[in-house]
Coordinates of C-alpha atoms in Angstrom, one line a residue:
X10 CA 52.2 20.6 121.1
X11 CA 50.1 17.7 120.4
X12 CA 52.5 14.9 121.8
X13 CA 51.6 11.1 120.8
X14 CA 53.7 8.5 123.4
X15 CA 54.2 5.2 121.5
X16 CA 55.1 2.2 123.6
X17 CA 55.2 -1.7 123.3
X18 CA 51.8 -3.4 122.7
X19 CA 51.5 -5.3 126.1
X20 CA 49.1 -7.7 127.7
X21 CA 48.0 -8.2 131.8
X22 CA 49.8 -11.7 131.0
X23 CA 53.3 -10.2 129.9
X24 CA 56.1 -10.7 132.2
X25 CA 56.9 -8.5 134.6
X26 CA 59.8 -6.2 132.3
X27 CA 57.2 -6.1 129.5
X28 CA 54.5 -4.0 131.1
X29 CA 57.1 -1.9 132.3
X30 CA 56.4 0.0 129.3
X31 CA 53.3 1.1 130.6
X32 CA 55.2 2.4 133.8
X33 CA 57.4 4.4 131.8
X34 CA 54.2 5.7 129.3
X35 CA 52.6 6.7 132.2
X36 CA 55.3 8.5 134.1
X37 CA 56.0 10.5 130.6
X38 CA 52.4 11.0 129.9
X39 CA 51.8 12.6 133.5
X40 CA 54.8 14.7 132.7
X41 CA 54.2 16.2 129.5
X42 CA 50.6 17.0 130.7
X43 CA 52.5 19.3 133.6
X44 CA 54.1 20.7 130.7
X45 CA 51.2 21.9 129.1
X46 CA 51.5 19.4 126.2
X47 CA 48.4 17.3 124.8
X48 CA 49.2 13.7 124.9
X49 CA 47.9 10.7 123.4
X50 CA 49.2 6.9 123.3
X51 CA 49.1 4.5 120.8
X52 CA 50.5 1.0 121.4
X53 CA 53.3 -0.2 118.4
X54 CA 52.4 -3.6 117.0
X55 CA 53.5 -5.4 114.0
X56 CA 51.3 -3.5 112.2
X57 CA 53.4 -0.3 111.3
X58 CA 51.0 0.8 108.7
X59 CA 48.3 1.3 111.4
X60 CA 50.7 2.7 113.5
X61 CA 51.4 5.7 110.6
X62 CA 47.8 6.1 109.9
X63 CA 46.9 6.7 114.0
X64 CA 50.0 9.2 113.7
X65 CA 48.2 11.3 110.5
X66 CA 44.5 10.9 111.6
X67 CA 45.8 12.5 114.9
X68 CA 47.4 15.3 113.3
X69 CA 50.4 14.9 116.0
X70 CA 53.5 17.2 116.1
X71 CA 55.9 15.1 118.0
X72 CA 56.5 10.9 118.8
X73 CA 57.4 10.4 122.1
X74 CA 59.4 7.3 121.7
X75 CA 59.2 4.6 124.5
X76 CA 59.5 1.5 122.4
X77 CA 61.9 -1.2 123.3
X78 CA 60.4 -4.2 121.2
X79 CA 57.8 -5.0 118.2
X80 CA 55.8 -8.2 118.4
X81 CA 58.0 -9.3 121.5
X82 CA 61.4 -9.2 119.4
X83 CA 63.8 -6.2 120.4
X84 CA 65.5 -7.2 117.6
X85 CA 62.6 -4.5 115.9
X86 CA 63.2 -1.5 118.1
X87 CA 64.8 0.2 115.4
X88 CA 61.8 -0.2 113.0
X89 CA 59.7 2.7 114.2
X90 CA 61.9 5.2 114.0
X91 CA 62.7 4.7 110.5
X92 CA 58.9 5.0 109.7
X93 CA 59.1 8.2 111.9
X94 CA 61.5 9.3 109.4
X95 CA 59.9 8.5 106.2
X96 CA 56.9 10.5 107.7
X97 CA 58.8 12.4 108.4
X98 CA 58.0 12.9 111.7
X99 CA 59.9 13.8 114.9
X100 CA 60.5 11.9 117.5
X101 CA 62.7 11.8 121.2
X102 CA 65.5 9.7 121.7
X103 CA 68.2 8.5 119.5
X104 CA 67.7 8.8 115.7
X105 CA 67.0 5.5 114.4
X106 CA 70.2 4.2 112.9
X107 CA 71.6 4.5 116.4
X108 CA 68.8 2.5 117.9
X109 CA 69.6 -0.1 115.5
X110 CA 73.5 0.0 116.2
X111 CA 72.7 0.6 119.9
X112 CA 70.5 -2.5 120.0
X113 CA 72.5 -5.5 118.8
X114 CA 75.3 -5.9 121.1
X115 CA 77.3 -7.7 119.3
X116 CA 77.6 -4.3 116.5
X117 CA 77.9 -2.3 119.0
X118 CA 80.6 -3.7 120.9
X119 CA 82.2 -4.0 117.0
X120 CA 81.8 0.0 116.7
X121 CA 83.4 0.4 119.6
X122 CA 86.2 -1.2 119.0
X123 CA 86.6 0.6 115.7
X124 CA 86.6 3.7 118.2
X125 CA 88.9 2.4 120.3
X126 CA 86.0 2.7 123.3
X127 CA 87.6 -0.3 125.6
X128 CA 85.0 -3.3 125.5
X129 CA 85.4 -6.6 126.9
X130 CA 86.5 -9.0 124.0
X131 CA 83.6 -10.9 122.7
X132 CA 82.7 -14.3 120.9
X133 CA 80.0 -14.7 118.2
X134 CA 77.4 -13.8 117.5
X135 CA 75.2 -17.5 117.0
X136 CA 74.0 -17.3 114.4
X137 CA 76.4 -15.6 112.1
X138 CA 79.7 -15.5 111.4
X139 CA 81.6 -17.8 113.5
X140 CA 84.2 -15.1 115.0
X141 CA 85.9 -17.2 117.6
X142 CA 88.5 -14.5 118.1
X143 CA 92.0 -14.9 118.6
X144 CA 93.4 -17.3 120.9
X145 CA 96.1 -14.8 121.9
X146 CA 93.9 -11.9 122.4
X147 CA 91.0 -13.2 124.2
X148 CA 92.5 -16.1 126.2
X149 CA 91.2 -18.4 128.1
X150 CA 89.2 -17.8 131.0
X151 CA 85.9 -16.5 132.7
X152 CA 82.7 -15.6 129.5
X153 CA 78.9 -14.3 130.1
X154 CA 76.9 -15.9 127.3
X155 CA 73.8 -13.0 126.3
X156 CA 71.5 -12.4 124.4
X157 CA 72.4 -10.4 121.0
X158 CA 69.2 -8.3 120.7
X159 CA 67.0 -8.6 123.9
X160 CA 67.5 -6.0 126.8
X161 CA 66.4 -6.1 130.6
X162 CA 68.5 -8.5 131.5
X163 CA 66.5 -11.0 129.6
X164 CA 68.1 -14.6 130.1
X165 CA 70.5 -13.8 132.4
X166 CA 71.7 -15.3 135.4
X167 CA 74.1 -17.6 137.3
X168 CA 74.0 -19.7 134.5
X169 CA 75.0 -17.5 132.0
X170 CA 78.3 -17.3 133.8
X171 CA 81.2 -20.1 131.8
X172 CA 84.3 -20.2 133.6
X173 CA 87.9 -21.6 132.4
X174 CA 87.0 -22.0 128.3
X175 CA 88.7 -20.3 125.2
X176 CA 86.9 -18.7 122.6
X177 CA 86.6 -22.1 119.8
X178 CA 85.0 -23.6 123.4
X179 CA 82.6 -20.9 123.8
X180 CA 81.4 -20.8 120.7
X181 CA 80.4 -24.1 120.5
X182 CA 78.1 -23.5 123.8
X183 CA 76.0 -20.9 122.0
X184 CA 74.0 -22.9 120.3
X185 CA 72.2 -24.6 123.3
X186 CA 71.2 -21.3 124.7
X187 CA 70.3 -18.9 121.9
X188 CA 66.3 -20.0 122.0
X189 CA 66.1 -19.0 126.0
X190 CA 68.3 -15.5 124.6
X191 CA 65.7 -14.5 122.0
X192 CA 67.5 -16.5 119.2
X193 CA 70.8 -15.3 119.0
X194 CA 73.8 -14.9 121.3
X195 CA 77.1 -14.3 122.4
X196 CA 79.9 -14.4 124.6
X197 CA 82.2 -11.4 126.2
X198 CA 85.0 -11.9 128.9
X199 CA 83.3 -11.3 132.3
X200 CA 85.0 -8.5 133.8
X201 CA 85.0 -9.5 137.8
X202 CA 84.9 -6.3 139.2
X203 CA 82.6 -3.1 139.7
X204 CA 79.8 -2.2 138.1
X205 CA 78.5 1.5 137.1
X206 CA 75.7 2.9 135.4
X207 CA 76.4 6.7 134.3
X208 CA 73.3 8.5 132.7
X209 CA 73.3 11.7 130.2
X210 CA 70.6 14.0 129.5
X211 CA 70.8 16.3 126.4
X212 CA 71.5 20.5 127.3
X213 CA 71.9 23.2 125.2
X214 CA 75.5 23.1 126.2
X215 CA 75.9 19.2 125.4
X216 CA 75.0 16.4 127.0
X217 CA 75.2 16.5 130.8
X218 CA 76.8 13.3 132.6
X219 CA 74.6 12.8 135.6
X220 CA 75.6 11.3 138.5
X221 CA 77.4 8.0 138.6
X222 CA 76.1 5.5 140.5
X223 CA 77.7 1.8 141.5
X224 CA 75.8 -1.2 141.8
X225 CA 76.9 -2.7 145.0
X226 CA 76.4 -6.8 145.5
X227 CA 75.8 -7.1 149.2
X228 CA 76.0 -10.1 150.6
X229 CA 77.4 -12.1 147.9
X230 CA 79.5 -15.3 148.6
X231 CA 82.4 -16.1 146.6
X232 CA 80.5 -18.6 144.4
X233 CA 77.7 -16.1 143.8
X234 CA 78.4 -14.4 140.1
X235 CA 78.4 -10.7 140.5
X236 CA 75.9 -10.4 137.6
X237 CA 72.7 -7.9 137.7
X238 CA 70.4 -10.8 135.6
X239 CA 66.7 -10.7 135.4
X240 CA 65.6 -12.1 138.8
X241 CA 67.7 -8.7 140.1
X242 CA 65.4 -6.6 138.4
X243 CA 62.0 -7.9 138.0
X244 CA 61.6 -10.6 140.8
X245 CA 61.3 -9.1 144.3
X246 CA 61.2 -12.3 145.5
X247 CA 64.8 -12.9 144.5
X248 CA 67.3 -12.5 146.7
X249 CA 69.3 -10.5 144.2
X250 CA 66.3 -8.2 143.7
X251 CA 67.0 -6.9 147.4
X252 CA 70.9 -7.3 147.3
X253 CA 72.1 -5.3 144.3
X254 CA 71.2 -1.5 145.2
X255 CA 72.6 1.4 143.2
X256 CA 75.0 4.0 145.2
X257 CA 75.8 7.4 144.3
X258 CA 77.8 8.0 147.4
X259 CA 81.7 7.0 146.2
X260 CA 84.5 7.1 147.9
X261 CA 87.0 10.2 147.4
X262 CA 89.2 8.1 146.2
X263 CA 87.0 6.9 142.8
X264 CA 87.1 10.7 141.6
X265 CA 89.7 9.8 139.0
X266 CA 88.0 6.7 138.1
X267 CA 84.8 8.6 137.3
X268 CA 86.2 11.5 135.2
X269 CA 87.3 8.8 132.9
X270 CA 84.0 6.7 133.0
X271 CA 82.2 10.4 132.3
X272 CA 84.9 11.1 129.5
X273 CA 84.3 7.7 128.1
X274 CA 80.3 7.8 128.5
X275 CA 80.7 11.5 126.2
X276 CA 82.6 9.1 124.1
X277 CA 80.0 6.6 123.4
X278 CA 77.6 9.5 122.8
X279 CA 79.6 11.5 120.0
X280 CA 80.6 8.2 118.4
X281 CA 76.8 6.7 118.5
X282 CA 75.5 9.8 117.7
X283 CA 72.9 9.6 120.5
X284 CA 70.2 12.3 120.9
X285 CA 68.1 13.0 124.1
X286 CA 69.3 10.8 126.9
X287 CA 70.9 7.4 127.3
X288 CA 72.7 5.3 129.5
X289 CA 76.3 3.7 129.5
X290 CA 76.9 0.4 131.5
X291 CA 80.9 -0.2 132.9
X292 CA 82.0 -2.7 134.5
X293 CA 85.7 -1.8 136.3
X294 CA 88.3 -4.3 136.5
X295 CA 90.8 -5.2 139.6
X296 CA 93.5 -2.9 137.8
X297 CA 90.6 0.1 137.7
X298 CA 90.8 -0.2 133.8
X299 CA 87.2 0.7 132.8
X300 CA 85.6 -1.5 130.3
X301 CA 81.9 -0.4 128.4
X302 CA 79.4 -3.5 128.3
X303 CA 76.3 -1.9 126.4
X304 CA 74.8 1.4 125.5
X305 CA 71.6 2.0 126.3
X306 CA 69.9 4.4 123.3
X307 CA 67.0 5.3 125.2
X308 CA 67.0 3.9 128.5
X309 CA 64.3 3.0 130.9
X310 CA 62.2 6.1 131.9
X311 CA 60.2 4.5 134.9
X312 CA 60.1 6.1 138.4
X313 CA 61.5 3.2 139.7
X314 CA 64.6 2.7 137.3
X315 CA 68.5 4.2 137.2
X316 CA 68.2 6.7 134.8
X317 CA 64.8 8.6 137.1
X318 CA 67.6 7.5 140.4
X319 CA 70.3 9.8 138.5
X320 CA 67.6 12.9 137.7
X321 CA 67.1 12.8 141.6
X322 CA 70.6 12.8 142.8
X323 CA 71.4 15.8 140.7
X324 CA 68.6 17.4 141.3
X325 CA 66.5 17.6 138.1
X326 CA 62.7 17.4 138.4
X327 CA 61.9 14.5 136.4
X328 CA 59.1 16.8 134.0
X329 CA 62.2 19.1 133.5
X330 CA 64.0 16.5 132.0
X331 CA 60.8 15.0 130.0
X332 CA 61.0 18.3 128.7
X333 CA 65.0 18.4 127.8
X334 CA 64.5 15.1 126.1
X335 CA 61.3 16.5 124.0
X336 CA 63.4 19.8 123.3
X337 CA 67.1 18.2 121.8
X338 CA 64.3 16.1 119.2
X339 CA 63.2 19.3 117.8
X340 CA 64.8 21.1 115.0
X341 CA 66.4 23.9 115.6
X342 CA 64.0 27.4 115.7

């Protein structure tokens, strides 16, 4: 097939989790040439129409979709897809209303809760509706302020971490922040306990749950937030960058604890109506109650990041799963 991989526009002068989208393009691109596909790349700017025109004049047959922000706002992710579908054209990952639902967290975490998926309670959006939630329901006590639309950790760090406040507090300390969280934010109850990443990859039989793996925070004091922020990821100077590994290896006494995180990450897929692959982020409370933060529509595909980590501990090549990911976007024969 003649395969075009559409990324983010990016510059040598992007920050470090911006060019990452030229990792990924390149892992994929490598991939689908093993597979005996002929790939192209085109780089997705506000200019859609240009976009659609590359698209025809190269006569492709299938979008490969690694883009996670238009002009710099990830509030956009969910535009190209829906230009994919007026095409109409295929294209890998999730369709595009569950980009757009997947990428404001603030409606996702709302979706959730509509199907009963257990989500920390939440405060905001600002700007928007000014739902300071019920005094009753969320208490007071320990919030993470985030961004609404950006991913990758964007904004996030020890500072994003309010302790003691109720949820008419809260709110009134959006403001401040939204401009350093792309321009809108939020706050959800920090859930003090474990954090898990569990990954799925489409199958002919339904989607597979991949290995689970646990972030551990090594080395942390008790004043430290247990937080996986933005210096974590993409600062290896940090000393979070080199203190927060991922660990496949639990404890045989976490096997309960992970059927339900796999049963609830199958949730979150039937109820999105993802497509392809994605990623489910937990956080586990002192009680072992799990609790979803974010769904991750089409997650990271870099060597480097926890969805490749998951293909290698259950030993899928990662071409093999380039090419589960390219087969569940086709229709059917």
């Amino acid at each position: 097939m003649r395969v075009a991989i559409v990324h983010d526009a990016v510059g040598e002068s992007d920050a470090p989790d911006a060019r990452d989208a030229i990792v990924q393009a390149d892992a994929v691109a490598r991939a689908l040439g093993d597979l005996g596909h002929t790939v192209c790349r085109i780089a997705c700017s506000l200019n859609l129409l240009a976009v659609t025109s590359e698209l025809r004049s190269r006569r492709v047959d299938l979008v490969f979709n690694l883009v996670e922000s238009i002009g710099g706002q990830g509030r956009l992710i969910h535009l190209l897809p829906f230009c994919l579908d007026a095409l109409p054209l295929p294209y890998t990952g999730a369709p595009a209303e569950a980009v757009m639902l997947t990428s404001s967290k603030t409606m996702a975490k709302a979706w959730m809760a509509a199907g009963a998926i257990p989500t920390p309670a939440w405060v905001g959006p600002w700007p928007g509706t000014d739902r300071r939630g019920d005094e009753a329901v969320c208490g007071r006590g320990s919030w993470i302020v985030k961004s609404v639309w950006e991913h990758a950790s964007i904004g996030l760090g020890p500072q994003s971490l309010v302790r003691d406040a109720g949820p008419a507090e809260i709110f009134g300390r959006l403001e401040p922040r939204a401009a350093e969280l792309g321009g809108a934010c939020f706050a959800e109850h920090f859930i003090a306990g474990r954090e898990f990443n569990l990954s799925l990859l489409a199958h002919p039989d339904g989607p597979q749950v991949l290995p689970p793996a646990e972030i551990v925070f090594e080395g942390y004091t008790a004043e430290m937030p247990r937080i996986v922020g933005y210096r974590a990821k993409w600062d290896p100077s940090a000393f979070e960058y080199h203190h927060t590994p991922r660990r496949f290896a639990c404890d045989p006494s976490d096997a309960g604890l992970l059927t339900r995180l796999a049963a609830l990450a199958l949730r979150c897929w039937d109820h999105f109506g993802l497509r392809g692959y994605a990623r489910v982020d937990f956080r586990v409370d002192d009680a072992g109650a799990p609790w979803v933060l974010e769904i991750n529509a089409n997650p990271c595909l870099a060597p480097d990041a926890g969805f490749a980590a998951a293909l290698a501990q259950a030993g899928i090549p990662y071409a093999d799963a380039v090419g589960r990911i390219v087969a569940a976007s086709l229709p059917p024969a």
